[in-house]
Amino acid sequence: MENGTVNGYEMDTPKNITIKGILSLLMESIDGNNHSRSVISLGMGDPTAHSCFHTTHVAPEAVVDALQSGKFNGYAPTIQVPSLFLLSLGMSSMLSIVVIINPGNPCGNVYSYQHLKKIAETAEKLKVLVIADEVYGHLVFGRNPFVPMGVFGSIVPVLTLGSLSKRWIVPGWRLGWFVTSDPSGMFRNPKVVERIKKYFDILGGPATFIQAAVPGILELTDEVFFKKTINILKESSDICFDRLKEIPCISCPYKPEGSMAMMMKLNLSLLEDISDDIDFCFKIAREELVIILPGTAVGLKNWLRITFAADPVALEEALGRVKSFCLRHSKQFES
C-alpha cells in the first residue's frame, strides 16, 4: 500500500498507520448510513464498551475518596508519576535491552516459568537489563500461569511496567507504574532509577487523585472480581477460536491463553475482490458493520486482529457476519 486513498479515505504508508487512526477511518466509513443492525467493534481493546465488563466498585470509590479529601489538588511529586521514558539512560555499557510482553498482545501468548528464566539467564550473560511489559498481567486462562518477570530479579535487573487499565477495566484512566526488581543492586552504580526520575520531572502525569486512589484499589479489590473477568475472557476467546475454524479464508495459528486479542492470517487467494487486509477491513465495515483491525496497523500485512473482550452474544453475532462476508467474497473454483 502506498500513499493515497483507500476506499475513499486518505491513507499514509504502513509505517505511519496508527491503531486509533485506522479504527477512526473504519468507523467514519459507515457513519451516516441507515442500518437496521448495530455496529460491532472488535478492533479496539476496550472492554468497557460491553456491558458484561465492569470495573470493581472499589476503584471509583477510592477515586472519589481521594478527590473529596482535598489533599490531591496540587501537582504530583515526581516519584508518583507512573510513566516510563527510556530514551537515553546515560549508560554507555548498556547497548541493548530485552523487552518481554507477557501476557502478549496481540497474540495472547503466556510464557512459562522455564522460558522466562532462560530469558533472564540470557540477558545476564549479555549484561543487559530486562523491561517487562505486564499491562495484561494475571489476565490468563490457559495452561501457563502468569509469572511476573520480577521473580528473576536476582539473576538480572528487571523494570516491570504495570497498569490499572486492563486488569481493572479502566483503560481511560491512563494510569500505570514501573517497578524495579533488583535485589543485587545492579541499578545503583549506573543510577538508572535516578535518571528515569529526571525524565519524570518534565511530565505532568495522570491526575493526582487517581494516583492517590491506587493503594486502596490494589489492596481492597476482591479476587472474585478478577475471576469473573477471566471467566468471560476465556469464554469469549473460545467462541472466537472455534467460530474462526468455520471460515476457510481466515486461520488462527495460536489459541490465546491470555490478554484480550488474537491474530488471524488472511488467505487472499480464496477471496475474489479483496486486495489486502486494509481493503478487507473497510469492506466488511461497510457491508457488515463489523470493525476489525487490519494487521498492517501492528506490522503484519494481510493479518487481522480481533479483540475478544466483548459480550459473548455480540461476539457470536459479529463472527457470523464475518463468515457471511467471507462466503460472499469467496472465489468460485471450477470443479
PDB file of C-alpha atoms in Angstrom, residues 188-323:
ATOM      1  CA  ARG A 188      22.712   1.572  41.762  1.00  0.00           C
ATOM      2  CA  ASN A 189      26.088   2.164  40.114  1.00  0.00           C
ATOM      3  CA  PRO A 190      24.806   3.500  36.768  1.00  0.00           C
ATOM      4  CA  LYS A 191      21.999   5.294  38.685  1.00  0.00           C
ATOM      5  CA  VAL A 192      19.304   4.004  36.339  1.00  0.00           C
ATOM      6  CA  VAL A 193      16.376   4.852  38.600  1.00  0.00           C
ATOM      7  CA  GLU A 194      17.687   8.350  39.278  1.00  0.00           C
ATOM      8  CA  ARG A 195      17.982   9.031  35.556  1.00  0.00           C
ATOM      9  CA  ILE A 196      14.463   7.754  34.936  1.00  0.00           C
ATOM     10  CA  LYS A 197      13.135  10.063  37.647  1.00  0.00           C
ATOM     11  CA  LYS A 198      14.722  13.021  35.881  1.00  0.00           C
ATOM     12  CA  TYR A 199      12.516  12.296  32.893  1.00  0.00           C
ATOM     13  CA  PHE A 200       9.515  12.352  35.206  1.00  0.00           C
ATOM     14  CA  ASP A 201      10.349  15.943  36.138  1.00  0.00           C
ATOM     15  CA  ILE A 202       9.128  17.125  32.739  1.00  0.00           C
ATOM     16  CA  LEU A 203       5.884  15.128  32.810  1.00  0.00           C
ATOM     17  CA  GLY A 204       2.516  16.219  34.124  1.00  0.00           C
ATOM     18  CA  GLY A 205       1.393  12.667  34.760  1.00  0.00           C
ATOM     19  CA  PRO A 206      -2.128  11.343  35.404  1.00  0.00           C
ATOM     20  CA  ALA A 207      -4.492  13.238  37.704  1.00  0.00           C
ATOM     21  CA  THR A 208      -3.214  13.244  41.281  1.00  0.00           C
ATOM     22  CA  PHE A 209      -6.450  11.998  42.848  1.00  0.00           C
ATOM     23  CA  ILE A 210      -6.402   8.913  40.600  1.00  0.00           C
ATOM     24  CA  GLN A 211      -2.796   8.264  41.603  1.00  0.00           C
ATOM     25  CA  ALA A 212      -3.789   8.616  45.257  1.00  0.00           C
ATOM     26  CA  ALA A 213      -6.539   6.027  44.802  1.00  0.00           C
ATOM     27  CA  VAL A 214      -4.150   3.305  43.618  1.00  0.00           C
ATOM     28  CA  PRO A 215      -3.129   1.876  47.027  1.00  0.00           C
ATOM     29  CA  GLY A 216      -6.762   1.388  48.028  1.00  0.00           C
ATOM     30  CA  ILE A 217      -7.639  -0.158  44.677  1.00  0.00           C
ATOM     31  CA  LEU A 218      -4.753  -2.622  44.887  1.00  0.00           C
ATOM     32  CA  GLU A 219      -5.442  -3.588  48.496  1.00  0.00           C
ATOM     33  CA  LEU A 220      -9.235  -3.813  48.518  1.00  0.00           C
ATOM     34  CA  THR A 221     -10.160  -5.402  45.186  1.00  0.00           C
ATOM     35  CA  ASP A 222     -11.760  -8.785  45.792  1.00  0.00           C
ATOM     36  CA  GLU A 223     -10.412 -11.836  43.973  1.00  0.00           C
ATOM     37  CA  VAL A 224     -13.952 -12.640  42.820  1.00  0.00           C
ATOM     38  CA  PHE A 225     -13.827  -9.591  40.539  1.00  0.00           C
ATOM     39  CA  PHE A 226     -10.709 -10.872  38.781  1.00  0.00           C
ATOM     40  CA  LYS A 227     -12.098 -14.400  38.406  1.00  0.00           C
ATOM     41  CA  LYS A 228     -15.286 -13.087  36.793  1.00  0.00           C
ATOM     42  CA  THR A 229     -13.298 -11.073  34.244  1.00  0.00           C
ATOM     43  CA  ILE A 230     -11.068 -14.028  33.404  1.00  0.00           C
ATOM     44  CA  ASN A 231     -14.037 -16.385  33.009  1.00  0.00           C
ATOM     45  CA  ILE A 232     -15.683 -14.037  30.494  1.00  0.00           C
ATOM     46  CA  LEU A 233     -12.424 -13.627  28.569  1.00  0.00           C
ATOM     47  CA  LYS A 234     -11.929 -17.379  28.410  1.00  0.00           C
ATOM     48  CA  GLU A 235     -15.472 -17.939  27.160  1.00  0.00           C
ATOM     49  CA  SER A 236     -15.089 -15.231  24.541  1.00  0.00           C
ATOM     50  CA  SER A 237     -11.700 -16.478  23.363  1.00  0.00           C
ATOM     51  CA  ASP A 238     -13.108 -20.000  22.979  1.00  0.00           C
ATOM     52  CA  ILE A 239     -16.031 -18.674  20.938  1.00  0.00           C
ATOM     53  CA  CYS A 240     -13.691 -16.674  18.739  1.00  0.00           C
ATOM     54  CA  PHE A 241     -11.249 -19.508  18.113  1.00  0.00           C
ATOM     55  CA  ASP A 242     -13.984 -22.069  17.397  1.00  0.00           C
ATOM     56  CA  ARG A 243     -16.041 -19.856  15.070  1.00  0.00           C
ATOM     57  CA  LEU A 244     -12.992 -18.852  13.048  1.00  0.00           C
ATOM     58  CA  LYS A 245     -12.442 -22.524  12.175  1.00  0.00           C
ATOM     59  CA  GLU A 246     -15.634 -22.286  10.104  1.00  0.00           C
ATOM     60  CA  ILE A 247     -14.171 -19.570   7.841  1.00  0.00           C
ATOM     61  CA  PRO A 248     -11.787 -21.016   5.197  1.00  0.00           C
ATOM     62  CA  CYS A 249     -10.036 -17.744   4.261  1.00  0.00           C
ATOM     63  CA  ILE A 250      -9.087 -16.975   7.887  1.00  0.00           C
ATOM     64  CA  SER A 251      -6.832 -19.050  10.106  1.00  0.00           C
ATOM     65  CA  CYS A 252      -5.773 -18.524  13.693  1.00  0.00           C
ATOM     66  CA  PRO A 253      -2.445 -20.313  14.254  1.00  0.00           C
ATOM     67  CA  TYR A 254      -2.417 -19.814  18.012  1.00  0.00           C
ATOM     68  CA  LYS A 255      -5.231 -20.056  20.537  1.00  0.00           C
ATOM     69  CA  PRO A 256      -4.875 -17.206  23.052  1.00  0.00           C
ATOM     70  CA  GLU A 257      -4.056 -18.112  26.640  1.00  0.00           C
ATOM     71  CA  GLY A 258      -4.208 -14.576  27.985  1.00  0.00           C
ATOM     72  CA  SER A 259      -4.803 -10.876  27.315  1.00  0.00           C
ATOM     73  CA  MET A 260      -7.727  -9.809  25.093  1.00  0.00           C
ATOM     74  CA  ALA A 261      -6.762 -10.261  21.439  1.00  0.00           C
ATOM     75  CA  MET A 262      -5.808 -12.769  18.764  1.00  0.00           C
ATOM     76  CA  MET A 263      -4.177 -12.583  15.345  1.00  0.00           C
ATOM     77  CA  MET A 264      -5.625 -14.240  12.251  1.00  0.00           C
ATOM     78  CA  LYS A 265      -3.963 -14.918   8.910  1.00  0.00           C
ATOM     79  CA  LEU A 266      -5.921 -13.758   5.873  1.00  0.00           C
ATOM     80  CA  ASN A 267      -5.724 -16.054   2.828  1.00  0.00           C
ATOM     81  CA  LEU A 268      -6.319 -13.664  -0.078  1.00  0.00           C
ATOM     82  CA  SER A 269      -6.090 -16.453  -2.656  1.00  0.00           C
ATOM     83  CA  LEU A 270      -9.531 -17.630  -1.542  1.00  0.00           C
ATOM     84  CA  LEU A 271     -11.135 -14.208  -1.906  1.00  0.00           C
ATOM     85  CA  GLU A 272     -12.257 -12.731  -5.191  1.00  0.00           C
ATOM     86  CA  ASP A 273     -12.157  -8.958  -4.783  1.00  0.00           C
ATOM     87  CA  ILE A 274     -10.087  -8.234  -1.653  1.00  0.00           C
ATOM     88  CA  SER A 275      -6.658  -6.722  -2.282  1.00  0.00           C
ATOM     89  CA  ASP A 276      -5.197  -6.758   1.226  1.00  0.00           C
ATOM     90  CA  ASP A 277      -6.044  -6.644   4.929  1.00  0.00           C
ATOM     91  CA  ILE A 278      -6.961  -2.948   4.857  1.00  0.00           C
ATOM     92  CA  ASP A 279      -9.309  -3.465   1.925  1.00  0.00           C
ATOM     93  CA  PHE A 280     -10.874  -6.398   3.801  1.00  0.00           C
ATOM     94  CA  CYS A 281     -11.492  -4.290   6.909  1.00  0.00           C
ATOM     95  CA  PHE A 282     -13.029  -1.355   5.037  1.00  0.00           C
ATOM     96  CA  LYS A 283     -15.359  -3.569   3.028  1.00  0.00           C
ATOM     97  CA  ILE A 284     -16.533  -5.628   5.988  1.00  0.00           C
ATOM     98  CA  ALA A 285     -17.117  -2.426   7.959  1.00  0.00           C
ATOM     99  CA  ARG A 286     -19.364  -1.071   5.230  1.00  0.00           C
ATOM    100  CA  GLU A 287     -21.144  -4.298   4.365  1.00  0.00           C
ATOM    101  CA  GLU A 288     -21.458  -5.990   7.756  1.00  0.00           C
ATOM    102  CA  LEU A 289     -20.895  -3.148  10.262  1.00  0.00           C
ATOM    103  CA  VAL A 290     -18.091  -5.086  11.956  1.00  0.00           C
ATOM    104  CA  ILE A 291     -14.888  -3.275  12.868  1.00  0.00           C
ATOM    105  CA  ILE A 292     -11.703  -5.370  12.742  1.00  0.00           C
ATOM    106  CA  LEU A 293      -8.148  -4.067  12.982  1.00  0.00           C
ATOM    107  CA  PRO A 294      -6.020  -4.717   9.874  1.00  0.00           C
ATOM    108  CA  GLY A 295      -2.736  -6.390  10.730  1.00  0.00           C
ATOM    109  CA  THR A 296      -0.839  -3.674   8.878  1.00  0.00           C
ATOM    110  CA  ALA A 297      -1.539  -1.402  11.856  1.00  0.00           C
ATOM    111  CA  VAL A 298       0.593  -3.673  14.062  1.00  0.00           C
ATOM    112  CA  GLY A 299       3.189  -4.504  11.413  1.00  0.00           C
ATOM    113  CA  LEU A 300       1.637  -7.689   9.991  1.00  0.00           C
ATOM    114  CA  LYS A 301       0.339  -7.168   6.474  1.00  0.00           C
ATOM    115  CA  ASN A 302      -2.554  -9.416   5.444  1.00  0.00           C
ATOM    116  CA  TRP A 303      -3.268 -10.407   9.002  1.00  0.00           C
ATOM    117  CA  LEU A 304      -6.229  -9.319  11.131  1.00  0.00           C
ATOM    118  CA  ARG A 305      -6.507  -8.599  14.841  1.00  0.00           C
ATOM    119  CA  ILE A 306      -9.715  -9.314  16.717  1.00  0.00           C
ATOM    120  CA  THR A 307     -10.290  -8.178  20.273  1.00  0.00           C
ATOM    121  CA  PHE A 308     -12.408 -10.767  22.061  1.00  0.00           C
ATOM    122  CA  ALA A 309     -13.010  -8.619  25.159  1.00  0.00           C
ATOM    123  CA  ALA A 310     -16.636  -8.410  24.091  1.00  0.00           C
ATOM    124  CA  ASP A 311     -20.025  -9.645  25.163  1.00  0.00           C
ATOM    125  CA  PRO A 312     -20.243 -13.320  24.071  1.00  0.00           C
ATOM    126  CA  VAL A 313     -23.605 -12.754  22.353  1.00  0.00           C
ATOM    127  CA  ALA A 314     -22.283  -9.759  20.392  1.00  0.00           C
ATOM    128  CA  LEU A 315     -19.149 -11.734  19.536  1.00  0.00           C
ATOM    129  CA  GLU A 316     -21.211 -14.612  18.124  1.00  0.00           C
ATOM    130  CA  GLU A 317     -23.179 -12.136  16.022  1.00  0.00           C
ATOM    131  CA  ALA A 318     -20.045 -10.388  14.763  1.00  0.00           C
ATOM    132  CA  LEU A 319     -18.321 -13.620  13.783  1.00  0.00           C
ATOM    133  CA  GLY A 320     -21.451 -14.767  11.998  1.00  0.00           C
ATOM    134  CA  ARG A 321     -21.292 -11.577   9.938  1.00  0.00           C
ATOM    135  CA  VAL A 322     -17.601 -12.188   9.215  1.00  0.00           C
ATOM    136  CA  LYS A 323     -18.446 -15.666   7.934  1.00  0.00           C
TER     137      LYS A 323
END
